[in-house]
Short mmCIF file of C-alpha atoms in Angstrom, two decimals:
data_model
loop_
_atom_site.label_atom_id
_atom_site.label_comp_id
_atom_site.label_asym_id
_atom_site.label_seq_id
_atom_site.Cartn_x
_atom_site.Cartn_y
_atom_site.Cartn_z
CA MET A 163 -107.89 -168.01 44.09
CA SER A 164 -110.92 -168.29 46.37
CA SER A 165 -113.85 -170.39 45.23
CA ASP A 166 -116.13 -167.32 45.24
CA VAL A 167 -113.89 -165.51 42.80
CA THR A 168 -113.46 -168.63 40.66
CA VAL A 169 -117.22 -168.78 40.20
CA LEU A 170 -117.54 -165.02 39.77
CA MET A 171 -114.92 -164.79 37.02
CA ALA A 172 -116.45 -167.75 35.20
CA ASN A 173 -119.88 -166.11 35.35
CA LEU A 174 -118.53 -162.76 34.15
CA SER A 175 -116.52 -164.21 31.27
CA GLY A 176 -117.80 -163.12 27.87
CA GLN A 177 -120.35 -160.73 29.40
CA HIS A 178 -121.17 -157.06 29.06
CA PHE A 179 -123.19 -155.04 31.58
CA ILE A 180 -125.95 -153.36 29.56
CA ASP A 181 -129.13 -151.69 30.82
CA GLY A 182 -128.67 -153.00 34.36
CA VAL A 183 -128.00 -156.67 33.61
CA LEU A 184 -125.19 -158.95 32.48
CA VAL A 185 -125.58 -159.84 28.80
CA ALA A 186 -123.66 -162.56 26.95
CA GLY A 187 -121.51 -160.89 24.33
CA GLU A 188 -122.14 -161.69 20.69
CA GLY A 189 -118.66 -160.83 19.47
CA PRO A 190 -115.45 -162.90 19.46
CA THR A 191 -113.76 -163.59 22.78
CA THR A 192 -110.18 -163.15 23.99
CA PRO A 193 -108.52 -164.84 26.98
CA VAL A 194 -107.46 -162.92 30.08
CA ILE A 195 -104.11 -164.14 31.44
CA ASP A 196 -103.12 -164.14 35.11
CA PRO A 197 -99.65 -162.49 34.99
CA ALA A 198 -98.45 -164.36 38.09
CA THR A 199 -99.25 -167.85 36.73
CA GLU A 200 -99.50 -167.25 32.95
CA GLN A 201 -102.76 -169.21 33.05
CA ILE A 202 -106.10 -168.18 31.51
CA CYS A 203 -108.36 -166.86 34.28
CA ALA A 204 -111.28 -165.52 32.17
CA VAL A 205 -112.31 -164.41 28.69
CA PHE A 206 -113.83 -161.14 27.48
CA ALA A 207 -116.09 -160.47 24.52
CA GLU A 208 -115.63 -157.83 21.85
CA ALA A 209 -118.69 -155.56 21.87
CA THR A 210 -120.51 -155.45 18.55
CA THR A 211 -121.97 -152.40 16.85
CA ALA A 212 -125.47 -153.51 17.83
CA GLU A 213 -124.45 -153.94 21.47
CA ILE A 214 -122.86 -150.49 21.48
CA ASP A 215 -126.04 -148.94 20.04
CA THR A 216 -128.17 -150.74 22.63
CA ALA A 217 -125.98 -149.51 25.47
CA VAL A 218 -125.98 -145.92 24.20
CA ALA A 219 -129.77 -145.91 23.86
CA ALA A 220 -130.12 -147.28 27.40
CA ALA A 221 -127.75 -144.61 28.69
CA MET A 222 -129.81 -141.85 27.10
CA ARG A 223 -133.01 -143.12 28.74
CA ALA A 224 -131.35 -143.58 32.12
CA GLN A 225 -129.70 -140.18 32.05
CA ARG A 226 -133.02 -138.41 31.54
CA ALA A 227 -134.51 -140.30 34.49
CA TRP A 228 -131.46 -139.55 36.65
CA TRP A 229 -131.51 -135.83 35.91
CA ALA A 230 -135.25 -135.69 36.60
CA LEU A 231 -134.57 -136.59 40.24
CA SER A 232 -133.91 -133.91 42.81
CA ALA A 233 -130.32 -133.09 43.72
CA LEU A 234 -130.97 -134.54 47.18
CA GLU A 235 -132.23 -137.82 45.70
CA ARG A 236 -129.15 -138.12 43.50
CA THR A 237 -126.88 -137.38 46.45
CA GLU A 238 -128.53 -140.03 48.61
CA ALA A 239 -128.29 -142.59 45.81
CA LEU A 240 -124.56 -141.90 45.31
CA HIS A 241 -123.94 -142.35 49.03
CA GLU A 242 -125.64 -145.76 48.75
CA VAL A 243 -123.38 -146.61 45.82
CA ALA A 244 -120.31 -145.57 47.83
CA THR A 245 -121.32 -147.86 50.70
CA ALA A 246 -121.92 -150.77 48.33
CA LEU A 247 -118.65 -150.07 46.52
CA ALA A 248 -116.68 -150.29 49.75
CA GLU A 249 -118.38 -153.61 50.53
CA VAL A 250 -117.64 -155.20 47.15
CA ALA A 251 -114.08 -153.80 47.01
CA PRO A 252 -112.34 -156.92 48.45
CA LEU A 253 -114.02 -159.22 45.94
CA ALA A 254 -113.33 -156.92 43.00
CA GLY A 255 -109.83 -156.43 44.38
CA GLU A 256 -109.12 -160.14 44.22
CA VAL A 257 -110.35 -160.20 40.63
CA MET A 258 -108.06 -157.25 39.83
CA THR A 259 -105.04 -158.96 41.35
CA ARG A 260 -105.72 -162.07 39.29
CA GLU A 261 -106.08 -159.99 36.12
CA MET A 262 -103.15 -157.57 36.38
CA GLY A 263 -100.98 -158.76 39.25
CA LYS A 264 -100.75 -155.94 41.78
CA PRO A 265 -100.67 -156.83 45.51
CA PHE A 266 -104.15 -157.33 46.97
CA VAL A 267 -103.64 -154.50 49.45
CA GLU A 268 -103.40 -152.11 46.50
CA SER A 269 -106.34 -153.67 44.63
CA ASN A 270 -108.57 -153.53 47.69
CA TRP A 271 -107.55 -149.93 48.36
CA GLU A 272 -108.84 -148.84 44.95
CA GLY A 273 -112.44 -149.60 45.89
CA GLY A 274 -112.17 -147.59 49.08
CA THR A 275 -110.70 -144.54 47.40
CA SER A 276 -113.37 -144.68 44.68
CA ALA A 277 -116.06 -144.76 47.38
CA SER A 278 -114.45 -141.66 48.91
CA SER A 279 -114.66 -139.84 45.57
CA LEU A 280 -118.33 -140.74 45.21
CA ARG A 281 -119.12 -139.29 48.64
CA TYR A 282 -117.15 -136.14 47.89
CA TYR A 283 -118.86 -135.47 44.58
CA ALA A 284 -122.31 -136.41 45.88
CA GLU A 285 -122.09 -133.48 48.27
CA LEU A 286 -120.20 -131.09 46.00
CA ALA A 287 -122.76 -131.33 43.20
CA ARG A 288 -125.65 -130.76 45.61
CA HIS A 289 -123.88 -127.72 47.04
CA ASP A 290 -123.44 -125.97 43.71
CA GLN A 291 -125.58 -126.12 40.59
CA GLY A 292 -124.92 -122.64 39.31
CA ARG A 293 -124.94 -119.06 40.51
CA VAL A 294 -126.93 -115.82 40.43
CA ALA A 295 -125.12 -112.88 38.86
CA GLY A 296 -125.73 -109.19 39.32
CA ALA A 297 -128.31 -108.31 36.66
CA ALA A 298 -127.34 -106.07 33.74
CA LEU A 299 -130.92 -104.77 33.44
CA PRO A 300 -133.04 -103.46 36.34
CA GLY A 301 -135.59 -105.81 37.87
CA GLN A 302 -134.27 -108.92 36.09
CA THR A 303 -132.62 -112.08 37.42
CA HIS A 304 -129.55 -113.40 35.59
CA LEU A 305 -128.33 -116.94 36.24
CA THR A 306 -125.70 -119.45 35.25
CA LEU A 307 -127.12 -122.98 35.48
CA LYS A 308 -124.96 -126.11 35.51
CA GLU A 309 -126.32 -128.99 33.45
CA PRO A 310 -125.03 -132.48 32.54
CA LEU A 311 -123.43 -133.24 29.20
CA GLY A 312 -125.39 -136.46 28.60
CA THR A 313 -123.51 -139.75 28.20
CA VAL A 314 -119.85 -139.88 29.18
CA VAL A 315 -117.51 -142.49 27.66
CA SER A 316 -114.88 -143.60 30.17
CA ILE A 317 -111.87 -145.49 28.77
CA VAL A 318 -109.68 -146.70 31.61
CA PRO A 319 -106.27 -148.44 31.64
CA PHE A 320 -105.17 -151.65 33.34
CA ASN A 321 -103.03 -150.13 36.08
CA PHE A 322 -105.79 -148.51 38.19
CA PRO A 323 -109.08 -149.69 36.71
CA VAL A 324 -111.27 -149.09 39.76
CA LEU A 325 -109.58 -145.91 40.97
CA LEU A 326 -109.68 -144.11 37.62
CA PHE A 327 -113.17 -145.30 36.76
CA GLY A 328 -114.25 -144.26 40.26
CA TRP A 329 -112.88 -140.74 39.87
CA GLN A 330 -114.55 -140.29 36.48
CA ALA A 331 -117.85 -141.97 37.33
CA ALA A 332 -118.20 -140.08 40.62
CA ALA A 333 -117.88 -136.67 38.96
CA SER A 334 -119.94 -137.69 35.91
CA LEU A 335 -122.83 -139.13 37.89
CA ALA A 336 -122.86 -136.28 40.40
CA ALA A 337 -123.08 -133.85 37.48
CA GLY A 338 -126.14 -135.75 36.18
CA ASN A 339 -124.62 -137.82 33.38
CA ALA A 340 -124.77 -141.48 32.37
CA VAL A 341 -121.49 -143.40 32.02
CA ILE A 342 -120.37 -146.16 29.66
CA VAL A 343 -116.96 -147.56 30.58
CA LYS A 344 -114.65 -149.50 28.29
CA PRO A 345 -112.04 -151.24 30.45
CA SER A 346 -108.58 -152.35 29.35
CA GLU A 347 -108.34 -155.73 27.67
CA LEU A 348 -106.10 -156.77 30.60
CA THR A 349 -108.68 -155.99 33.32
CA PRO A 350 -112.20 -156.42 31.92
CA MET A 351 -113.54 -158.64 34.72
CA THR A 352 -112.70 -156.17 37.48
CA LEU A 353 -115.20 -153.53 36.41
CA LEU A 354 -117.84 -156.12 35.62
CA ALA A 355 -117.41 -157.43 39.18
CA LEU A 356 -117.95 -153.91 40.47
CA MET A 357 -121.30 -153.31 38.80
CA GLU A 358 -123.45 -154.75 41.60
CA ALA A 359 -122.50 -151.67 43.63
CA PHE A 360 -124.42 -149.49 41.14
CA SER A 361 -127.67 -151.44 41.27
CA VAL A 362 -129.51 -148.67 43.18
CA LEU A 363 -129.16 -146.37 40.16
CA PRO A 364 -131.52 -146.35 37.15
CA PRO A 365 -130.75 -149.30 34.84
CA GLY A 366 -128.44 -148.16 32.06
CA LEU A 367 -126.95 -145.24 33.99
CA VAL A 368 -123.64 -147.11 34.41
CA GLN A 369 -122.68 -149.75 31.85
CA VAL A 370 -119.61 -151.79 30.88
CA LEU A 371 -118.70 -152.77 27.33
CA THR A 372 -115.58 -154.88 26.93
CA GLY A 373 -113.31 -155.06 23.92
CA GLY A 374 -110.29 -153.54 22.27
CA ALA A 375 -109.44 -150.21 20.68
CA GLU A 376 -112.18 -150.57 18.07
CA VAL A 377 -114.87 -150.59 20.76
CA GLY A 378 -113.40 -147.49 22.37
CA ALA A 379 -113.24 -145.71 19.02
CA ALA A 380 -116.86 -146.57 18.26
CA LEU A 381 -118.01 -145.18 21.61
CA VAL A 382 -115.95 -142.00 21.21
CA GLY A 383 -117.30 -141.40 17.71
CA HIS A 384 -120.92 -142.37 18.43
CA PRO A 385 -123.33 -139.52 17.63
CA ASP A 386 -125.20 -140.04 20.91
CA THR A 387 -122.28 -139.92 23.34
CA HIS A 388 -121.37 -136.47 24.57
CA ALA A 389 -118.02 -136.47 26.41
CA VAL A 390 -114.94 -138.65 26.77
CA ALA A 391 -112.57 -139.41 29.65
CA PHE A 392 -109.48 -141.25 28.43
CA THR A 393 -106.31 -142.51 30.10
CA GLY A 394 -103.65 -144.12 27.92
CA SER A 395 -100.75 -143.45 25.57
CA VAL A 396 -100.10 -140.15 23.82
CA LYS A 397 -100.70 -141.67 20.39
CA ALA A 398 -104.03 -143.22 21.41
CA ALA A 399 -105.06 -140.02 23.20
CA GLN A 400 -104.40 -137.97 20.08
CA ALA A 401 -106.64 -140.33 18.08
CA VAL A 402 -109.38 -140.00 20.70
CA ALA A 403 -109.10 -136.21 20.68
CA ARG A 404 -109.31 -136.06 16.88
CA THR A 405 -112.44 -138.22 16.79
CA ALA A 406 -114.12 -136.30 19.61
CA ALA A 407 -113.29 -132.99 17.90
CA GLU A 408 -115.47 -133.96 14.93
CA ARG A 409 -118.48 -133.40 17.19
CA PHE A 410 -116.83 -130.94 19.60
CA LYS A 411 -117.15 -133.36 22.49
CA PRO A 412 -115.35 -132.30 25.67
CA VAL A 413 -112.38 -134.57 26.31
CA LEU A 414 -110.53 -135.34 29.53
CA ILE A 415 -107.14 -136.82 28.64
CA GLU A 416 -104.35 -138.16 30.82
CA ALA A 417 -101.90 -139.49 28.29
CA SER A 418 -98.45 -139.99 29.76
CA GLY A 419 -96.05 -139.20 32.57
CA ASN A 420 -92.28 -139.10 32.97
CA ASP A 421 -92.10 -137.65 36.45
CA PRO A 422 -88.88 -136.22 37.85
CA PHE A 423 -87.81 -136.72 41.48
CA ILE A 424 -85.34 -134.14 42.81
CA VAL A 425 -83.24 -134.80 45.92
CA MET A 426 -81.49 -131.90 47.68
CA PRO A 427 -78.90 -132.05 50.48
CA SER A 428 -81.20 -130.59 53.15
CA ALA A 429 -83.50 -133.65 53.05
CA PRO A 430 -83.06 -136.65 55.43
CA ILE A 431 -81.65 -139.16 52.95
CA ASP A 432 -82.74 -142.33 54.77
CA MET A 433 -86.34 -141.11 54.62
CA VAL A 434 -85.91 -139.96 51.03
CA ALA A 435 -84.70 -143.41 49.97
CA ARG A 436 -87.87 -144.99 51.36
CA GLY A 437 -90.08 -142.42 49.63
CA ALA A 438 -88.16 -142.86 46.40
CA ALA A 439 -88.61 -146.65 46.45
CA PHE A 440 -92.35 -146.22 46.88
CA ALA A 441 -92.53 -143.57 44.16
CA ALA A 442 -90.56 -145.68 41.68
CA PHE A 443 -91.80 -149.21 42.40
CA LEU A 444 -95.45 -148.90 43.48
CA ASN A 445 -97.55 -151.23 41.31
CA CYS A 446 -94.31 -152.45 39.71
CA GLY A 447 -93.76 -148.93 38.40
CA GLN A 448 -96.96 -149.11 36.36
CA VAL A 449 -98.26 -145.75 37.60
CA CYS A 450 -98.71 -142.64 35.47
CA THR A 451 -97.20 -140.58 38.29
CA SER A 452 -94.31 -142.96 39.05
CA ALA A 453 -90.99 -141.28 39.71
CA GLU A 454 -89.13 -142.17 36.52
CA ARG A 455 -86.19 -139.71 36.56
CA PHE A 456 -84.14 -139.06 39.69
CA TYR A 457 -82.02 -135.91 39.82
CA VAL A 458 -79.84 -136.10 42.93
CA HIS A 459 -77.45 -133.43 44.19
CA ASP A 460 -73.77 -134.40 44.13
CA ASP A 461 -73.43 -133.82 47.86
CA VAL A 462 -75.84 -136.66 48.71
CA PHE A 463 -75.73 -138.76 45.54
CA ASP A 464 -73.73 -141.70 46.88
CA GLU A 465 -75.67 -141.84 50.15
CA PHE A 466 -79.00 -141.71 48.32
CA VAL A 467 -78.07 -144.39 45.81
CA GLU A 468 -76.85 -146.70 48.55
CA GLY A 469 -80.12 -146.25 50.44
CA LEU A 470 -82.30 -146.74 47.36
CA VAL A 471 -80.48 -149.94 46.40
CA ILE A 472 -81.02 -151.31 49.92
CA GLU A 473 -84.72 -150.48 49.70
CA ALA A 474 -85.07 -152.04 46.23
CA ARG A 475 -83.36 -155.27 47.29
CA SER A 476 -85.60 -155.56 50.34
CA LEU A 477 -88.85 -155.62 48.35
CA ARG A 478 -90.72 -158.93 48.29
CA LEU A 479 -91.78 -160.17 44.84
CA GLY A 480 -94.47 -162.73 44.12
CA SER A 481 -98.15 -163.29 43.46
CA GLY A 482 -100.24 -160.35 44.57
CA LEU A 483 -102.37 -162.77 46.58
CA GLU A 484 -99.37 -163.53 48.82
CA ARG A 485 -97.54 -161.33 51.34
CA VAL A 486 -95.56 -159.29 48.85
CA ASP A 487 -94.66 -155.71 47.99
CA LEU A 488 -94.46 -156.14 44.20
CA GLY A 489 -96.41 -158.40 41.90
CA PRO A 490 -95.63 -159.20 38.26
CA MET A 491 -95.89 -156.81 35.38
CA ALA A 492 -99.33 -156.81 33.81
CA SER A 493 -98.40 -158.65 30.63
CA GLU A 494 -95.54 -160.37 28.87
CA ARG A 495 -95.41 -157.52 26.35
CA GLU A 496 -94.98 -154.98 29.16
CA ARG A 497 -92.07 -156.91 30.65
CA GLN A 498 -90.39 -157.28 27.26
CA ARG A 499 -90.78 -153.54 26.69
CA VAL A 500 -89.06 -152.77 30.02
CA GLU A 501 -86.28 -155.24 29.26
CA ALA A 502 -85.65 -153.46 25.97
CA ILE A 503 -85.49 -150.09 27.78
CA VAL A 504 -82.88 -151.41 30.22
CA ALA A 505 -80.84 -153.02 27.43
CA ARG A 506 -80.78 -149.74 25.53
CA ALA A 507 -79.74 -147.83 28.65
CA VAL A 508 -76.85 -150.24 29.27
CA GLU A 509 -75.83 -149.90 25.61
CA GLN A 510 -75.71 -146.12 26.15
CA GLY A 511 -73.50 -146.49 29.23
CA ALA A 512 -75.91 -146.87 32.17
CA ALA A 513 -74.67 -148.84 35.18
CA VAL A 514 -77.13 -151.34 36.65
CA LEU A 515 -76.73 -151.01 40.43
CA CYS A 516 -79.33 -153.64 41.30
CA GLY A 517 -82.02 -155.64 39.51
CA GLY A 518 -82.09 -155.41 35.75
CA LYS A 519 -83.29 -158.98 35.21
CA ARG A 520 -86.02 -161.53 35.78
CA PRO A 521 -85.92 -163.03 39.29
CA GLU A 522 -84.51 -166.55 39.22
CA ALA A 523 -86.76 -167.62 42.09
CA LEU A 524 -89.88 -166.82 40.03
CA PRO A 525 -89.48 -168.58 36.67
CA THR A 526 -93.24 -168.51 36.03
CA GLY A 527 -95.04 -165.20 35.72
CA TRP A 528 -94.06 -161.85 34.23
CA PHE A 529 -91.87 -160.71 37.11
CA TYR A 530 -89.02 -158.21 36.87
CA GLU A 531 -86.71 -157.14 39.65
CA PRO A 532 -86.87 -153.54 40.92
CA THR A 533 -83.97 -151.89 39.16
CA VAL A 534 -81.73 -148.95 40.06
CA LEU A 535 -79.47 -147.52 37.34
CA GLU A 536 -76.89 -144.75 37.32
CA VAL A 537 -77.48 -142.71 34.17
CA THR A 538 -76.98 -139.39 32.45
CA HIS A 539 -79.80 -137.13 31.34
CA GLU A 540 -79.09 -137.70 27.63
CA MET A 541 -79.97 -141.40 27.72
CA ASP A 542 -83.18 -142.53 26.02
CA LEU A 543 -84.90 -143.84 29.17
CA MET A 544 -84.88 -140.29 30.62
CA HIS A 545 -87.01 -139.03 27.72
CA GLY A 546 -90.01 -141.34 27.56
CA GLU A 547 -92.43 -143.04 29.90
CA THR A 548 -90.78 -146.25 31.16
CA PHE A 549 -93.84 -147.50 33.08
CA GLY A 550 -91.97 -150.24 34.89
CA PRO A 551 -89.93 -150.93 38.07
CA LEU A 552 -87.01 -148.71 37.05
CA ALA A 553 -85.26 -145.96 39.02
CA PRO A 554 -82.66 -144.19 36.84
CA VAL A 555 -80.55 -141.84 38.95
CA CYS A 556 -78.69 -138.83 37.52
CA ARG A 557 -76.22 -136.50 39.24
CA VAL A 558 -76.84 -132.74 39.37
CA SER A 559 -74.78 -129.94 40.87
CA SER A 560 -77.56 -127.50 41.79
CA LEU A 561 -81.29 -126.93 42.06
CA ASP A 562 -81.08 -124.82 38.89
CA GLU A 563 -79.71 -127.79 36.98
CA ALA A 564 -82.27 -130.18 38.50
CA ILE A 565 -85.22 -127.98 37.53
CA ALA A 566 -83.86 -127.40 34.03
CA LEU A 567 -83.44 -131.14 33.42
CA ALA A 568 -86.80 -131.94 35.01
CA ASN A 569 -88.49 -129.51 32.60
CA ASP A 570 -86.70 -131.02 29.60
CA SER A 571 -89.64 -133.28 28.77
CA GLU A 572 -92.53 -133.33 26.32
CA VAL A 573 -94.91 -134.38 29.10
CA GLY A 574 -95.70 -132.75 32.42
CA LEU A 575 -97.90 -134.73 34.79
CA GLY A 576 -96.22 -134.75 38.21
CA ALA A 577 -92.91 -133.88 39.84
CA ASN A 578 -91.36 -134.57 43.24
CA ILE A 579 -88.81 -132.75 45.31
CA TYR A 580 -87.33 -133.68 48.65
CA THR A 581 -85.93 -130.66 50.46
CA GLU A 582 -86.30 -129.08 53.88
CA ASP A 583 -85.17 -125.71 52.54
CA LEU A 584 -88.37 -123.67 52.21
CA ALA A 585 -86.95 -121.42 49.49
CA GLU A 586 -86.04 -124.47 47.37
CA ALA A 587 -89.50 -125.93 47.88
CA PHE A 588 -91.24 -122.76 46.71
CA ARG A 589 -88.96 -122.47 43.69
CA ALA A 590 -89.84 -126.02 42.69
CA VAL A 591 -93.57 -125.44 43.14
CA HIS A 592 -93.50 -122.40 40.86
CA GLU A 593 -90.86 -123.41 38.30
CA LEU A 594 -91.55 -127.08 37.57
CA GLU A 595 -93.62 -127.39 34.38
CA THR A 596 -96.09 -129.99 35.62
CA GLY A 597 -99.70 -130.18 36.74
CA ILE A 598 -98.70 -131.65 40.11
CA VAL A 599 -95.79 -130.96 42.47
CA TRP A 600 -95.19 -133.11 45.54
CA VAL A 601 -92.85 -131.69 48.17
CA ASN A 602 -91.60 -134.37 50.59
CA THR A 603 -94.78 -136.47 50.03
CA PRO A 604 -94.73 -138.48 46.79
CA LEU A 605 -97.74 -139.83 44.90
CA ASN A 606 -100.50 -138.69 47.27
CA ASP A 607 -103.82 -137.31 46.07
CA ASN A 608 -106.92 -135.66 47.53
CA ASP A 609 -110.54 -135.80 46.33
CA ALA A 610 -110.74 -132.02 46.74
CA VAL A 611 -107.58 -131.10 44.77
CA ALA A 612 -107.39 -131.13 40.95
CA PHE A 613 -105.30 -133.88 39.31
CA GLY A 614 -103.89 -133.55 35.79
CA GLY A 615 -100.95 -132.49 33.67
CA ARG A 616 -99.50 -130.18 31.06
CA LYS A 617 -97.83 -130.48 27.66
CA LEU A 618 -98.45 -133.85 25.94
CA THR A 619 -99.77 -135.32 29.18
CA GLY A 620 -103.19 -134.15 28.05
CA SER A 621 -106.02 -131.80 28.96
CA GLY A 622 -108.65 -131.36 31.62
CA ARG A 623 -108.64 -132.24 35.30
CA GLU A 624 -109.94 -134.96 37.58
CA LEU A 625 -110.87 -134.43 41.25
CA GLY A 626 -111.78 -131.15 42.94
CA ILE A 627 -114.36 -128.71 41.64
CA GLU A 628 -112.43 -128.79 38.36
CA GLY A 629 -113.25 -132.49 38.02
CA LEU A 630 -116.95 -131.79 38.39
CA GLU A 631 -116.83 -128.95 35.88
CA GLN A 632 -115.25 -131.35 33.39
CA PHE A 633 -118.61 -133.09 33.06
CA ARG A 634 -120.99 -130.11 33.19
CA ARG A 635 -122.01 -127.37 30.81
CA SER A 636 -123.05 -123.84 31.69
CA LYS A 637 -126.32 -122.28 30.55
CA MET A 638 -126.96 -118.55 30.63
CA VAL A 639 -130.48 -117.66 31.82
CA MET A 640 -132.01 -114.17 31.92
CA ILE A 641 -135.46 -113.69 33.42
CA ALA A 642 -137.57 -110.54 33.23
CA PRO A 643 -140.61 -110.73 35.57
CA GLU A 644 -142.85 -109.14 32.95
CA ALA A 645 -142.71 -108.18 29.30
CA ARG A 646 -141.49 -104.60 28.93
CA PRO A 647 -139.93 -102.62 26.08
CA ASP A 648 -136.15 -102.61 25.94
CA PRO A 649 -134.23 -99.41 25.21
CA GLU A 650 -132.10 -101.29 22.68
CA TRP A 651 -135.05 -102.24 20.46
CA PHE A 652 -136.00 -100.71 17.11
CA PRO A 653 -136.40 -98.03 16.00
CA TYR A 654 -132.92 -96.69 16.73
CA ALA A 655 -132.76 -93.07 17.87
CA ASP A 656 -131.86 -90.65 15.09
CA GLU A 657 -129.26 -88.93 17.29
CA ASP A 658 -127.31 -92.23 17.49
CA ALA A 659 -126.96 -92.54 13.70
CA PHE A 660 -123.68 -91.95 11.90
CA PRO A 661 -123.10 -88.22 11.99
CA GLY A 662 -121.50 -87.95 8.51
#
C-alpha cells in the first residue's frame, strides 16, 4: 500500500462526511479487513441518531440552494465534479482494492465510468425540464414541470461502491436533489476518499454516513428524506421497500441477479469461452449481472466446456494491487458461503471440472479458485444468486429448452446469448424475462440505456432518461393569461340537469 493511501485511510477512519467536512464519528467503531492480507486496514464509525439528523438537515439546506441555481450553473458544476472525480479515481481505487480486493484496474475504472455518468446527466437534465402540452382551453398554456424529490438516500453494496454511487448520484444531483450515501460496511473508506471531488457543490449536498443496516434503516425511514436507491439482497430490499412505503417514498431497487448465459452452435466457441470467463469471473463473480447459469447446446457442449476450463485455469489470482485477473472474495463470510454452495452442488451430483477449492499458493487471504461445474438445472445453485467465481454449465438440446430454463427463475436482471443466427438472437431478446439482454457482448452498459430488472430483482431503472426520471417528480401547471369565467362554473345550465 502506498504511503499516501496509508495516511489517507488512517485520516478517514472513524469519520463521516457531513455538511462538507469530515467529522469524527461518535458511535462505536468496527474494523475494515483487507481481504488479501486479512489485516485491519481502517475502522468505520456507526452513525448515531444525532449525526443522521444533522446530515439530513444539512441536505435540506443544500438542496434548496442547489435548486435555486440555474440549470446551466448546475450543469457546469457537475462537469467540474466529473473532472475532479476522474482525477481522484486512482487514489480512491487503491483504497477500494485494499477494502474489497478487486484488481486495481477494475477499481480505477469505476471512477472513470462514474465521471462519464455525471457528464451525461449534467447535459440531459439541462436539455429537458418538462414540456408544453396542447392546451385544453383556448388561450391558456399547459405545462408539465420536472422538479427534484428532495433528499435521496443511496445505499450501495461492496462490489461496485463508486460505480453504483456514481450512477445514482449523477442522476439525483442533475435532477436537483441532495444525496446521502450509506456505503457497505466492507467499503466505507472508498466513498469517504471520493468526497473531495464534490467540494465545488454546496456543503451538505453530498454526504457520507457509515454504519450497518440500522443506519440505512434510519435514513430510509427518516421523515425528511424523500427517495431511496438501494442495491442489495432481496430480503433487505423488501424491508427497505416496506419502510419507504409508509411515507410513499419512491424506491429504486436492484435486489438480486441469477443471470443465464445461452450458447448456441452458430457462435464461435473459442470467442464464447473468453466472453463466458469474463462474464462469470469478473470481480471474482461478485457482480449482480454475473453469468451464473450456463445453458449450452449439446452440439457444442464439450468444446465450450473445454475452452472455459482452459480460460479459468489461465486466470492469475492474487492481491488486487499486483498484476492479477482475480483478487480475493470480499470477506471470509462470502468465501464460506460460496464453499457451501459448491459442496451442496457436489452432494447433488455436480462434477467439478476445475477449481472448487482455495488456492494452495495463497494460504493467506480469502481467495477461491475460479470454478467450472457440470450440472443439471434442478440443482440448488441454479436457483439462487451464487455471487462468486462459479460457472455451472448445463446441457440443453434446443433454444426452446434454453429459454424455458433461463426463465425458470424468481429474479430477472440480465441474460446473455451467444449466437450468430439472427432469428435466434431476436427470439432471445423478446422472450427472455429479464430487464437486460446481451447478445454476443456480455456485461456491457451505456449511460444512455436504462439498466434494471424484473421479478424479484426489484423496481425502477438506473441510467438513460429513465434513470433521471427516477429522481424527479412531475407538476401539472395551467396558466390563463387573465381571469375569465369558465363555462364549467356554477350555476349549471338547466338543460343539462337530469331529465327525469
